[in-house]
Structure formats: C-alpha cells, structure tokens
Amino acid sequence: MADIQLQKTYDFSTVEERLYEWWEQSGYFRPRGEGSPFVISMPPPNVTDRLHIGHAMFVAVEDLMIRHSRMKGVPTLWVPGSDHASIATELQLKKQLESEGTSSSELGREAFLERAWEWKDKYGGIITEQLRRLGASCDWQRERFTMDEGLSRAVIESFVRLYEKGLIYRGDYLINWSPGLQTAVSDLEVEYTEEIGTLYHFKYPIEGSDEHIPVATTRPETILGDTAVAVHPEDDRYRQFVGQTCLVPMLNRRIPVIEDDYVDREFGTGALKITPGHDPADYEVGKRHDLPIVNALNKDATMSEAAGPYAGLDRYECRENLWADMEAAGLTIKTEEYLQQVPRSQRGGEIVEPMISTQWFVSMEMLAEPAIEAVREGRIKVVPERFAKVYFNWLENIRDWCISRQLWWGHRIPAWHCGDCGEITIAREAPAQCAACESTSIEQDPDVLDTWFSSALWPFSTLGWPTETEDLRTYYPTTLMETGYDILFFWVARMIMTGLEFTGQVPFSTVYLHGLVRDADGRKMSKTLGNVIDPLEIMDEFGTDALRFTLLTGSSPGQDMSLSMERLAANRNFANKLWNAGRLVLNAIEAAPAEPAGDPTRTDSDRWILSRMNQVIRSVDRLFERHQYGEAGRQIYEFFWSEFADWHLEISKIQTGEGGDRAWLTARILVHVYHSTLRLLHPFMPFVTEELYGLLKSACERHPAQFGPRRGWEDALIIANWPEAGPVEPWESESVAAFTPLQELVVAIRYLRSEREVQAAQKIPVAIKAGDLAAFLEANRAALAWLARLDPEAVQIEADLEPPEDAIPLVVGQIEAYIPLEGLRDPEQDRLRIAKELEAVGEQVERLETLLASQFSERAPAEVVGKEREKLEALQGTASKLEDQLATLESGKWRRSQNQ
RNA sequence: GGGCGGAUAGCUCAGCUGGUUAGAGCGCUUCUCUUACACAGAAGAGGUCGCAGGUUCGAGUCCUGUUCCGCCCACCA
C-alpha cells in the first residue's frame, strides 16, 4: 500500500473552518470574469437572529446555485446582509431593559436608540459568523445592513417618490392594533388561529317599547362601541324595527336600526350589532350608512371614556363585568361555545384589536398591476409554478399597506409636522421650516416604517440605488430570488412592486421558493413546541456537508421537508465514503508508472464508468436547468456509491495490480472520474469535496505522470470548471449495455455463494458457457474472478462447453455457468431454484408475448416495440436454458454422484 | 367559502417531457473486520403507487370525481 497517511474516517471538524477562511481570504467569493453575471441577493437575516434551520435551508440552496454558477465560469455575485427587524429587535431589547429594571419609556427615544445600535453592534455579527459556518460563499465585502447610510437613503428616496406620486397617504383608518407592542401592524402580520370561544346572545332593547332585537357577539365589550343594529332588508322578523332606535345596553346610548344585505339571516340571531370602530366588516357597513365611529378602547386595550362606567377596565375584565351587569338587567339570552378565528399578532401572539388610528399607508393597486403583469408575461418565472397562482390571488385582491409603526427602532418617516399650521412637510433632508407656513416649529413624525418597507428595496438598494453606481449597472437586475414560500407576500411581491416602480425593471427574473423544514414528525418547528432543531448542533455532530446535502435532497422545490437524524447520518456516511474512495484513488495514483510504454486501451470497466460519468453529467445539467437539485444530488450519490465505488473502484484494484500501462491508464481514468464527481458534488458538499480536491491535486502534481485536467489544476475546487460531458457518443450506451452481463454474472455467483454459505475467503471454480460473450468475459476474467471471489486458475470460459458433471448450474441471461464444487452440491435446492427462476422468466415471456401480440406492436413507436421484442428474445433464450438445466436435473444426471 | 400541497416498501421520502419487472435511506433477515471505507462490504425479504372512473397500444406519472391529512387566503357577528 502506498504511503498515504490519511485517517480512515473523514474528520470534518478539522477541515471546515480552515477551508472557509482560505476561500474568503483568497477572494473566491467575489465575482470574476466577463459576461452576463449571475446575481442573488441574500434574504437578510434579522440582526439579532441566531442561526436556525431556515437559514441553513436558504444557504444550502443559494450557495448551491452560486457555486454552480461560479464553476460554470459566470461572474457570480451573492450579496449578503442583514435586516434591522424593527419590531423583533425592539421587542428583544425591551425585554433586556426590563430585566435590567428599566424600560424604554424611562430611557427615552434617543437613549433607547443608542442602546439599540449597541445591541446591533454586539449581536449583529453573530448571524453572519454562523452563515460562514454553513459555507455561504457570499461576497462579504458587499455586505449591507438595512439601516446603514446608503440603504436609509434609499428608503427615504422611495418614500418621498411614492408620496410625490400620491401613493402614500396618511389618515384615520381601521388598522390592526397590537396592544402589548403598542403599535399598528399590517394585515400580513396578523395570524388567525381557530379557537373555541363563546358566542354571547343578548337583547338589544327598542326604545319606547318592550320589544328587543336579539343579537350575538363574540366580543361583548365592543357593545359599548356599537353605533347601529343591522338587520337584513328582507327579514320579516326584524323588518318592522328598521328606522327605530335601540339603546346600547348599560349605556342607553341611542343608536339606529338599519338594514343592510351584508347581514346573514341564517347566522346567529340574524341581526347584527355594528361596531365600526372595532370590526373591519362593521367599518364598511358604517361607511355605507354614514354611522359615527366610537372608539371604545385605549391604546393599551383598556376601555376608553366612551365605555362610560367601564372606562379604564381591561378589555376582558370589561367583558365579564359588562356581561354580568347585562345579566342582572335581564338583557342576556344565552351563551354558547363557538369555534372562532382569533386574530393574533405574529410576534407576541397576543390578540390584536381592530382600531381606528392615524397611520401612514401605501396605496397598492397601482403598484400591484405591473407586478402581476411581470409574472403573467413571464418576465419573472416562479418556481415551483403553482405559487404564481397564490401570488396573483394576493395581488389581485391587494389592500393598502399600513407602513407606520409606533416604534423607535427603524427608519423614521421623513415627514415633519408643523406646530403652527399643522401641515406636513415631506422631504429628503430635514427641513428648516414648514413648507406651508414657514414656521420653524416643526417636528419629525415619531413613527418608523414597517421593517418590510426597507426589505422591499433590497435587490437594488444593496447595489447602491438611488445612486447609479457601477454595481447597480453591472449587477442589477439580479438573476434569481430564493426564499421560503412563507414570505412570498411579505417580501417577494413587494420587491417586485418596488423594483418595477423605482427601477423600471424586474428586480430578478426567477423566484425560487423552497419549502419549510419541519421536525421528524412533520410539525412546524417552534420554540413553544420545543422541537426546534439547532443547525449548529447538527453541524457539530454530522458536519456541514451532511446537513446541506440532507436539506438539498429528498425533497422538491416548494415542498416542506422533515429533517431526520437518519438521513443526516446517512449523508455523513456519504461524505466518509467520498473520503475513503479518495484514499483508494490516491493509492492508485501512487502505484502508477510515470508514463505508459505503449498505447494502452481502455478496459470494459473503464469504458463503462466513463460512459456513465458522461451520462450523469448530462443528466445533472438537465436537472439543474430545471432547478431539480434534489434529484440531481440523488443521482450523483447513486452514481458515486453504487457504480463508481461498488464496481469500478473494485475492478480498478485488479487493473492497478497489473502494473505497467494498465495501472497508468487506470489511475488516469480514476483521476478523471473522481475529479469530475468532486466537481459535481461541490455545490452540495463544499467542504469535503474541496478538501479531497486538494489532496487529489497535490497527489497528481507530485506524481511524474502529471495526471489531471488538460487545462491544469485550479488552485481550488471552488473555482474549478464545471465538468462537461460533450455530445452523446454511440459508444457510451454500448459500453453501458456491454458491461451489464458481467455484473449480472457476478451477482448470480455471489447469490449462490450466499445461498450455499460459502466462506468469503474460499475461492471457487467455475465453468462458463458464454456463447457470443466468451471473448468479453475472457477479457474480464480477472475482474470476474476478483468480484465473485473465484479461483482465477479454475475459471473456464468457452463459447460452448459440455456441462461438467456434478456441478451447480446457473443461468444468467445468455450465459450458463457451472460451479463444480463437491461440498456445495444440493441438487434438490438447485432444482427448486431453477424452477423458480423459470417460472419468473416464463411469466415475463408470457407477458411480453401478449403485449407484442396486442395493438402495442402497431401503435407504439418502433423503437419501444423493438426494445420489448429484444427483451422477449433474450428471455426466451434464458428460459430454454433454464428448461434444459431443469430437465437435466430431473433426469438425475447430476444426482448420480450424490448416491455414490 | 375559495385556492394549494400531500397520500408510493415497516418508517422517512425520491420518482417533472406517460414507455411496460417502481427506487433510495433507515429498519429487518443471513453472512463478512476480503489489502479505501464496519460511518463498510455481499446476498435477501418487503409495495394491487389513497379510492373510483376516464384518456391511451401503454398511467405512480395526464384528466374528472372522491376520501383523509396539512397549509394559504377570505369581513359570517
């Protein structure tokens, strides 16, 4: 064995960090070369995030694309960065302040923001360090932050432009209010959960009568904000009350009974209380009927002055007290359990209250239209396609976007309120005076923008927009946007809208959406469930490559996947297999002579593996084009393990052992195939492949034969050329077909060995009646003997031969083999085995005969029919051989000696 | 109420231009520490591809319907 001191097990822990630093320092992450570039903007993680499995997913997918593109020789840029995550960060910081016994209000805005920046500086780098751990080959020199100077300028610029175009407005509207966070949130930030609640039925008394209208509500406290009772115009039960006046329970406020066909007569009592201040549907009804709006809640979700005696109570306390009082007043009817959709804040999980409030909005309809067109016309392709439908559906029914947040951490709205005339001045720079009255008593709007407002600009703001920078010219529009489907609306749709609005171009031409990673039981990972898988722990245990390969295979685009430890372990084993196969290849290189004496020709196994290699490269290319990365990875895995390692590497041992020209050519081919596989695999498993590439390269460079690519070795695999298969050659499929009989024969002999419990060490003889395949088998005699553990001296291969007596018969396609081995004979078992095989083959023959006798022969393409016909002929040949053997066995010919 | 996805081996999942004996990993059975690898090697068992129709010479793959599970969107109190 050659003198190569490599451990038997691949130890990723000593490799990953070293290689990453080397790559980064070598500048490999920066775009190189000429031509149309491939660009991805990284979805910016929140500054204060810790690495979670979602990050691992996007890095795996995007880095795969980036590395592939880079190896293709395309100038490749992956722009990294992070997001200030206004609301999430502010929440965390508030928690921290609380633990310190202080609060944001105590600190005041400025001190709070100082703390926020400190926090960002301290924790903001953690996530980017962790992305390095995943192997993300992004251009860190172009790293951006949503609140850095350039991006802030982009935010202000876009706000002002939208405002000037009349697409931003401010006003009092019903918005979702988060009482705990004390801010408005957008529709998207509200999640509806199905919960069992109570439906309260009660009486709405008619003024000046004993009659009442029965009404039902899930939120009795909102009764205090009612401004009408509505009934269906054709509802005979209540029609007579329309136009009369009801009295709000406990307040005796007078409100009208109105008619509106929004009311569903079938549901509940068939009459509806209208609370325009606290219900979106009621708000619409209120607008139609010009009803007043009563705001019954304060910002902290306690009851407002409008609630009269209940003012100051918490909303739920009020609900209880009010209901008790109503009960005492005889106004209640009944309560019942009711399954309802409860709106909860995506952040804190608290129940969100619809509330009237002064906020800033973006008018979306005009922005949505071009965004719809861009996808419809195919200027943006969505992968998988089905999400385009979801995208259209959302944009076609889009509602205005509430962009103001009553928070401090974020981009402050560039609006200045005049203390004198009340006018608002919108400006790119802080103005000195009011634009309307020139008063200097102006103050900037306290609100900040929704964090997604700045993210929406990400693909171009990171490249310098609004300045026409070199980067913007070169790398915009970007090529592809890759992210989870869960932020299609939050982010992707908005980027498309702003991209078209501000740059006049689509921000990217493909949207690739990956699925969500779930736990082994298919559940969503969440902190409350306690089933969160920490990628850092996974990487410690299995290595980054195993994690990445696991995330990339075994799923298809947009499809959720479960992460199982079994698959992680299997892929860690795969990395180890690569490693050990590498060691063998290195041995073969060491063993090879400096140069061939003659002109060695390839063996059948050589031709076979080279053909398969080309086929796999083509297949992988095809799959990559269609974003079928999982299937591509699977095919490389199968090829490497089940074909290259299991067959060709085994045979190569024989070939290397022959020495001389054979050993030289064998090494050369091993280097080629192994090198190609490393390159195919590099985007999936960057670390182990780079490490092995280094070992392969130096072994080849040390060796006088100078094996390796014609263009020479690159310094690193990360910048090596993607393998090319060239056009399909006829010899490829021929070589693959030619090799099959050898494999089948080997498997058959191994089966027999296993069946007869032959010791592994025992080399057995065989006589082979090979017909047309005699020359082929003769050429592969050594390989056959090695693979099937035969005694090379006792392998007899003839086109035709008289079956030896007292031998175990085997039929493999067109080949008959006889194993003349005393101790192993068991004619009865042979008979059973052959009968069974004959039955199976017979069934196939019958099936094919029927098939070929049917319309199939006329209707199916000649090629397909021909293939089946050939198959039938081969099977018929096999069947007749089996029949012969069976007849011989039954005649007792081979039984004679048993009775001796 | 709309829309989408899933249902394939005991388990977790691939299988994307329909081609006729459906694959992998794990698990299971038997053997082997054979000079790359026991994170391995060899052999094997195991599936009417949710159900019902249809199109087709041919369907896991296309169409229709249907059941169960999951997700998204939506103003039934």
PDB file of C-alpha atoms in Angstrom, chain A residues 219-419:
ATOM      1  CA  ARG A 219     -66.745  40.245  21.964  1.00  0.00           C
ATOM      2  CA  PRO A 220     -69.374  41.747  24.324  1.00  0.00           C
ATOM      3  CA  GLU A 221     -67.085  44.615  25.335  1.00  0.00           C
ATOM      4  CA  THR A 222     -67.445  46.020  21.838  1.00  0.00           C
ATOM      5  CA  ILE A 223     -71.152  46.567  22.553  1.00  0.00           C
ATOM      6  CA  LEU A 224     -70.010  49.765  24.206  1.00  0.00           C
ATOM      7  CA  GLY A 225     -68.787  50.954  20.819  1.00  0.00           C
ATOM      8  CA  ASP A 226     -71.877  49.982  18.841  1.00  0.00           C
ATOM      9  CA  THR A 227     -73.386  52.657  16.656  1.00  0.00           C
ATOM     10  CA  ALA A 228     -76.145  50.677  14.990  1.00  0.00           C
ATOM     11  CA  VAL A 229     -78.007  47.411  14.879  1.00  0.00           C
ATOM     12  CA  ALA A 230     -78.347  45.972  11.392  1.00  0.00           C
ATOM     13  CA  VAL A 231     -80.894  43.556  10.012  1.00  0.00           C
ATOM     14  CA  HIS A 232     -81.401  42.105   6.586  1.00  0.00           C
ATOM     15  CA  PRO A 233     -83.799  44.198   4.477  1.00  0.00           C
ATOM     16  CA  GLU A 234     -85.948  41.173   3.676  1.00  0.00           C
ATOM     17  CA  ASP A 235     -86.001  39.683   7.104  1.00  0.00           C
ATOM     18  CA  ASP A 236     -89.633  39.583   8.195  1.00  0.00           C
ATOM     19  CA  ARG A 237     -88.656  39.043  11.793  1.00  0.00           C
ATOM     20  CA  TYR A 238     -86.966  42.382  12.181  1.00  0.00           C
ATOM     21  CA  ARG A 239     -88.089  44.482   9.257  1.00  0.00           C
ATOM     22  CA  GLN A 240     -90.537  46.397  11.368  1.00  0.00           C
ATOM     23  CA  PHE A 241     -87.751  47.730  13.567  1.00  0.00           C
ATOM     24  CA  VAL A 242     -85.801  49.379  10.779  1.00  0.00           C
ATOM     25  CA  GLY A 243     -85.679  53.089  11.394  1.00  0.00           C
ATOM     26  CA  GLN A 244     -86.385  52.720  15.057  1.00  0.00           C
ATOM     27  CA  THR A 245     -83.882  53.315  17.789  1.00  0.00           C
ATOM     28  CA  CYS A 246     -82.097  50.853  20.017  1.00  0.00           C
ATOM     29  CA  LEU A 247     -80.469  51.518  23.321  1.00  0.00           C
ATOM     30  CA  VAL A 248     -76.945  50.347  23.913  1.00  0.00           C
ATOM     31  CA  PRO A 249     -77.027  48.094  26.977  1.00  0.00           C
ATOM     32  CA  MET A 250     -75.870  49.724  30.178  1.00  0.00           C
ATOM     33  CA  LEU A 251     -75.074  52.996  28.421  1.00  0.00           C
ATOM     34  CA  ASN A 252     -78.520  53.655  26.976  1.00  0.00           C
ATOM     35  CA  ARG A 253     -76.879  55.427  24.096  1.00  0.00           C
ATOM     36  CA  ARG A 254     -79.386  55.758  21.246  1.00  0.00           C
ATOM     37  CA  ILE A 255     -78.439  54.016  18.018  1.00  0.00           C
ATOM     38  CA  PRO A 256     -80.477  53.341  14.883  1.00  0.00           C
ATOM     39  CA  VAL A 257     -81.692  50.068  13.484  1.00  0.00           C
ATOM     40  CA  ILE A 258     -80.551  49.921   9.889  1.00  0.00           C
ATOM     41  CA  GLU A 259     -80.965  47.471   7.039  1.00  0.00           C
ATOM     42  CA  ASP A 260     -78.074  46.059   5.065  1.00  0.00           C
ATOM     43  CA  ASP A 261     -77.920  42.916   2.982  1.00  0.00           C
ATOM     44  CA  TYR A 262     -74.479  42.132   4.347  1.00  0.00           C
ATOM     45  CA  VAL A 263     -76.353  40.614   7.278  1.00  0.00           C
ATOM     46  CA  ASP A 264     -76.681  36.871   7.045  1.00  0.00           C
ATOM     47  CA  ARG A 265     -80.175  35.895   8.145  1.00  0.00           C
ATOM     48  CA  GLU A 266     -79.153  32.326   8.747  1.00  0.00           C
ATOM     49  CA  PHE A 267     -76.345  33.049  11.140  1.00  0.00           C
ATOM     50  CA  GLY A 268     -76.706  33.581  14.867  1.00  0.00           C
ATOM     51  CA  THR A 269     -79.803  35.598  15.620  1.00  0.00           C
ATOM     52  CA  GLY A 270     -79.931  37.047  12.138  1.00  0.00           C
ATOM     53  CA  ALA A 271     -79.337  40.541  13.479  1.00  0.00           C
ATOM     54  CA  LEU A 272     -76.011  42.220  13.774  1.00  0.00           C
ATOM     55  CA  LYS A 273     -74.541  44.806  16.075  1.00  0.00           C
ATOM     56  CA  ILE A 274     -72.406  47.330  14.229  1.00  0.00           C
ATOM     57  CA  THR A 275     -69.136  48.477  15.787  1.00  0.00           C
ATOM     58  CA  PRO A 276     -67.380  50.481  13.088  1.00  0.00           C
ATOM     59  CA  GLY A 277     -64.539  51.309  15.457  1.00  0.00           C
ATOM     60  CA  HIS A 278     -63.551  47.736  16.169  1.00  0.00           C
ATOM     61  CA  ASP A 279     -64.512  45.471  13.347  1.00  0.00           C
ATOM     62  CA  PRO A 280     -63.450  45.630   9.704  1.00  0.00           C
ATOM     63  CA  ALA A 281     -66.768  44.439   8.339  1.00  0.00           C
ATOM     64  CA  ASP A 282     -68.718  46.775  10.557  1.00  0.00           C
ATOM     65  CA  TYR A 283     -66.430  49.567   9.475  1.00  0.00           C
ATOM     66  CA  GLU A 284     -67.586  49.027   5.888  1.00  0.00           C
ATOM     67  CA  VAL A 285     -71.214  48.888   6.948  1.00  0.00           C
ATOM     68  CA  GLY A 286     -70.683  52.043   8.941  1.00  0.00           C
ATOM     69  CA  LYS A 287     -69.266  53.819   5.936  1.00  0.00           C
ATOM     70  CA  ARG A 288     -72.240  52.817   3.828  1.00  0.00           C
ATOM     71  CA  HIS A 289     -74.680  54.166   6.348  1.00  0.00           C
ATOM     72  CA  ASP A 290     -72.663  57.125   7.458  1.00  0.00           C
ATOM     73  CA  LEU A 291     -72.577  55.897  11.031  1.00  0.00           C
ATOM     74  CA  PRO A 292     -70.466  57.576  13.680  1.00  0.00           C
ATOM     75  CA  ILE A 293     -67.436  55.736  14.954  1.00  0.00           C
ATOM     76  CA  VAL A 294     -66.990  55.156  18.651  1.00  0.00           C
ATOM     77  CA  ASN A 295     -63.558  54.208  19.857  1.00  0.00           C
ATOM     78  CA  ALA A 296     -64.222  52.154  22.909  1.00  0.00           C
ATOM     79  CA  LEU A 297     -60.641  51.088  23.518  1.00  0.00           C
ATOM     80  CA  ASN A 298     -57.468  52.830  24.552  1.00  0.00           C
ATOM     81  CA  LYS A 299     -54.098  52.033  23.020  1.00  0.00           C
ATOM     82  CA  ASP A 300     -53.330  49.591  25.799  1.00  0.00           C
ATOM     83  CA  ALA A 301     -56.596  47.748  25.277  1.00  0.00           C
ATOM     84  CA  THR A 302     -58.261  49.138  28.332  1.00  0.00           C
ATOM     85  CA  MET A 303     -61.721  50.631  27.880  1.00  0.00           C
ATOM     86  CA  SER A 304     -61.879  54.255  26.841  1.00  0.00           C
ATOM     87  CA  GLU A 305     -64.035  57.085  28.139  1.00  0.00           C
ATOM     88  CA  ALA A 306     -66.671  56.037  25.656  1.00  0.00           C
ATOM     89  CA  ALA A 307     -67.218  52.944  27.751  1.00  0.00           C
ATOM     90  CA  GLY A 308     -68.756  55.049  30.466  1.00  0.00           C
ATOM     91  CA  PRO A 309     -68.700  53.227  33.770  1.00  0.00           C
ATOM     92  CA  TYR A 310     -66.391  50.632  32.328  1.00  0.00           C
ATOM     93  CA  ALA A 311     -63.701  53.097  31.320  1.00  0.00           C
ATOM     94  CA  GLY A 312     -60.255  52.028  32.427  1.00  0.00           C
ATOM     95  CA  LEU A 313     -61.064  48.357  32.715  1.00  0.00           C
ATOM     96  CA  ASP A 314     -59.030  45.843  30.789  1.00  0.00           C
ATOM     97  CA  ARG A 315     -60.881  44.574  27.704  1.00  0.00           C
ATOM     98  CA  TYR A 316     -61.503  41.118  29.165  1.00  0.00           C
ATOM     99  CA  GLU A 317     -62.351  42.368  32.592  1.00  0.00           C
ATOM    100  CA  CYS A 318     -64.850  44.644  30.959  1.00  0.00           C
ATOM    101  CA  ARG A 319     -66.282  41.750  29.012  1.00  0.00           C
ATOM    102  CA  GLU A 320     -67.010  39.864  32.223  1.00  0.00           C
ATOM    103  CA  ASN A 321     -68.331  42.793  34.186  1.00  0.00           C
ATOM    104  CA  LEU A 322     -70.489  44.062  31.389  1.00  0.00           C
ATOM    105  CA  TRP A 323     -71.996  40.649  30.784  1.00  0.00           C
ATOM    106  CA  ALA A 324     -72.729  40.222  34.475  1.00  0.00           C
ATOM    107  CA  ASP A 325     -74.384  43.609  34.582  1.00  0.00           C
ATOM    108  CA  MET A 326     -76.417  42.830  31.494  1.00  0.00           C
ATOM    109  CA  GLU A 327     -77.489  39.569  33.006  1.00  0.00           C
ATOM    110  CA  ALA A 328     -78.662  41.383  36.090  1.00  0.00           C
ATOM    111  CA  ALA A 329     -80.528  43.787  33.856  1.00  0.00           C
ATOM    112  CA  GLY A 330     -82.212  40.911  32.070  1.00  0.00           C
ATOM    113  CA  LEU A 331     -80.609  41.722  28.767  1.00  0.00           C
ATOM    114  CA  THR A 332     -78.850  38.423  28.179  1.00  0.00           C
ATOM    115  CA  ILE A 333     -80.336  35.482  26.338  1.00  0.00           C
ATOM    116  CA  LYS A 334     -77.730  32.707  26.383  1.00  0.00           C
ATOM    117  CA  THR A 335     -74.122  31.875  25.735  1.00  0.00           C
ATOM    118  CA  GLU A 336     -72.817  29.030  23.629  1.00  0.00           C
ATOM    119  CA  GLU A 337     -69.482  27.556  22.724  1.00  0.00           C
ATOM    120  CA  TYR A 338     -68.292  28.780  19.427  1.00  0.00           C
ATOM    121  CA  LEU A 339     -65.328  27.965  17.195  1.00  0.00           C
ATOM    122  CA  GLN A 340     -63.937  31.250  16.020  1.00  0.00           C
ATOM    123  CA  GLN A 341     -60.977  32.706  14.172  1.00  0.00           C
ATOM    124  CA  VAL A 342     -58.986  34.737  16.636  1.00  0.00           C
ATOM    125  CA  PRO A 343     -56.631  37.371  15.234  1.00  0.00           C
ATOM    126  CA  ARG A 344     -53.272  37.175  16.932  1.00  0.00           C
ATOM    127  CA  SER A 345     -50.099  39.137  16.485  1.00  0.00           C
ATOM    128  CA  GLN A 346     -47.494  37.225  14.543  1.00  0.00           C
ATOM    129  CA  ARG A 347     -44.934  38.492  17.031  1.00  0.00           C
ATOM    130  CA  GLY A 348     -46.175  38.431  20.566  1.00  0.00           C
ATOM    131  CA  GLY A 349     -49.122  36.126  19.982  1.00  0.00           C
ATOM    132  CA  GLU A 350     -51.462  38.497  21.766  1.00  0.00           C
ATOM    133  CA  ILE A 351     -54.937  39.138  20.452  1.00  0.00           C
ATOM    134  CA  VAL A 352     -54.945  42.034  18.025  1.00  0.00           C
ATOM    135  CA  GLU A 353     -57.691  44.626  18.187  1.00  0.00           C
ATOM    136  CA  PRO A 354     -59.051  46.338  15.106  1.00  0.00           C
ATOM    137  CA  MET A 355     -58.925  50.014  15.936  1.00  0.00           C
ATOM    138  CA  ILE A 356     -59.252  53.399  14.289  1.00  0.00           C
ATOM    139  CA  SER A 357     -55.927  55.138  14.249  1.00  0.00           C
ATOM    140  CA  THR A 358     -53.921  57.710  12.339  1.00  0.00           C
ATOM    141  CA  GLN A 359     -51.390  55.878  10.219  1.00  0.00           C
ATOM    142  CA  TRP A 360     -49.397  56.080   7.008  1.00  0.00           C
ATOM    143  CA  PHE A 361     -50.404  53.885   4.110  1.00  0.00           C
ATOM    144  CA  VAL A 362     -49.144  52.893   0.714  1.00  0.00           C
ATOM    145  CA  SER A 363     -51.804  52.742  -1.908  1.00  0.00           C
ATOM    146  CA  MET A 364     -51.127  49.392  -3.530  1.00  0.00           C
ATOM    147  CA  GLU A 365     -53.362  48.923  -6.502  1.00  0.00           C
ATOM    148  CA  MET A 366     -51.251  50.854  -8.979  1.00  0.00           C
ATOM    149  CA  LEU A 367     -48.108  49.123  -7.801  1.00  0.00           C
ATOM    150  CA  ALA A 368     -49.675  45.695  -7.958  1.00  0.00           C
ATOM    151  CA  GLU A 369     -50.738  45.867 -11.547  1.00  0.00           C
ATOM    152  CA  PRO A 370     -47.285  45.905 -13.161  1.00  0.00           C
ATOM    153  CA  ALA A 371     -46.175  43.258 -10.681  1.00  0.00           C
ATOM    154  CA  ILE A 372     -48.950  40.992 -11.847  1.00  0.00           C
ATOM    155  CA  GLU A 373     -48.068  41.674 -15.464  1.00  0.00           C
ATOM    156  CA  ALA A 374     -44.397  40.880 -14.939  1.00  0.00           C
ATOM    157  CA  VAL A 375     -45.183  37.374 -13.794  1.00  0.00           C
ATOM    158  CA  ARG A 376     -48.011  36.844 -16.213  1.00  0.00           C
ATOM    159  CA  GLU A 377     -45.824  37.821 -19.133  1.00  0.00           C
ATOM    160  CA  GLY A 378     -43.059  35.561 -17.950  1.00  0.00           C
ATOM    161  CA  ARG A 379     -40.548  38.302 -17.265  1.00  0.00           C
ATOM    162  CA  ILE A 380     -40.431  36.734 -13.839  1.00  0.00           C
ATOM    163  CA  LYS A 381     -40.625  32.989 -13.585  1.00  0.00           C
ATOM    164  CA  VAL A 382     -41.897  31.422 -10.384  1.00  0.00           C
ATOM    165  CA  VAL A 383     -40.531  28.041  -9.301  1.00  0.00           C
ATOM    166  CA  PRO A 384     -42.499  25.996  -8.487  1.00  0.00           C
ATOM    167  CA  GLU A 385     -45.079  27.406 -10.823  1.00  0.00           C
ATOM    168  CA  ARG A 386     -48.058  26.847  -8.590  1.00  0.00           C
ATOM    169  CA  PHE A 387     -47.031  29.725  -6.375  1.00  0.00           C
ATOM    170  CA  ALA A 388     -47.682  32.142  -9.222  1.00  0.00           C
ATOM    171  CA  LYS A 389     -51.360  31.487  -8.655  1.00  0.00           C
ATOM    172  CA  VAL A 390     -51.050  32.333  -5.000  1.00  0.00           C
ATOM    173  CA  TYR A 391     -49.137  35.448  -5.941  1.00  0.00           C
ATOM    174  CA  PHE A 392     -51.806  36.589  -8.407  1.00  0.00           C
ATOM    175  CA  ASN A 393     -54.555  35.934  -5.967  1.00  0.00           C
ATOM    176  CA  TRP A 394     -52.956  38.120  -3.352  1.00  0.00           C
ATOM    177  CA  LEU A 395     -52.047  40.964  -5.680  1.00  0.00           C
ATOM    178  CA  GLU A 396     -55.403  40.983  -7.385  1.00  0.00           C
ATOM    179  CA  ASN A 397     -57.120  41.451  -4.061  1.00  0.00           C
ATOM    180  CA  ILE A 398     -54.493  43.641  -2.538  1.00  0.00           C
ATOM    181  CA  ARG A 399     -55.299  46.099   0.184  1.00  0.00           C
ATOM    182  CA  ASP A 400     -53.436  49.186   1.156  1.00  0.00           C
ATOM    183  CA  TRP A 401     -50.357  48.669   3.240  1.00  0.00           C
ATOM    184  CA  CYS A 402     -50.153  50.239   6.655  1.00  0.00           C
ATOM    185  CA  ILE A 403     -46.486  51.170   6.834  1.00  0.00           C
ATOM    186  CA  SER A 404     -46.220  53.229  10.022  1.00  0.00           C
ATOM    187  CA  ARG A 405     -45.233  51.622  13.271  1.00  0.00           C
ATOM    188  CA  GLN A 406     -45.309  53.205  16.667  1.00  0.00           C
ATOM    189  CA  LEU A 407     -41.802  52.035  17.384  1.00  0.00           C
ATOM    190  CA  TRP A 408     -38.411  53.650  17.651  1.00  0.00           C
ATOM    191  CA  TRP A 409     -36.002  51.213  16.040  1.00  0.00           C
ATOM    192  CA  GLY A 410     -36.264  51.657  12.314  1.00  0.00           C
ATOM    193  CA  HIS A 411     -36.417  54.191   9.513  1.00  0.00           C
ATOM    194  CA  ARG A 412     -38.169  57.266  10.812  1.00  0.00           C
ATOM    195  CA  ILE A 413     -40.807  58.588   8.466  1.00  0.00           C
ATOM    196  CA  PRO A 414     -39.447  61.634   6.558  1.00  0.00           C
ATOM    197  CA  ALA A 415     -42.429  63.785   7.473  1.00  0.00           C
ATOM    198  CA  TRP A 416     -42.364  66.923   9.576  1.00  0.00           C
ATOM    199  CA  HIS A 417     -45.442  68.225  11.324  1.00  0.00           C
ATOM    200  CA  CYS A 418     -45.882  71.934  11.729  1.00  0.00           C
ATOM    201  CA  GLY A 419     -46.735  73.047  15.216  1.00  0.00           C
TER     202      GLY A 419
END
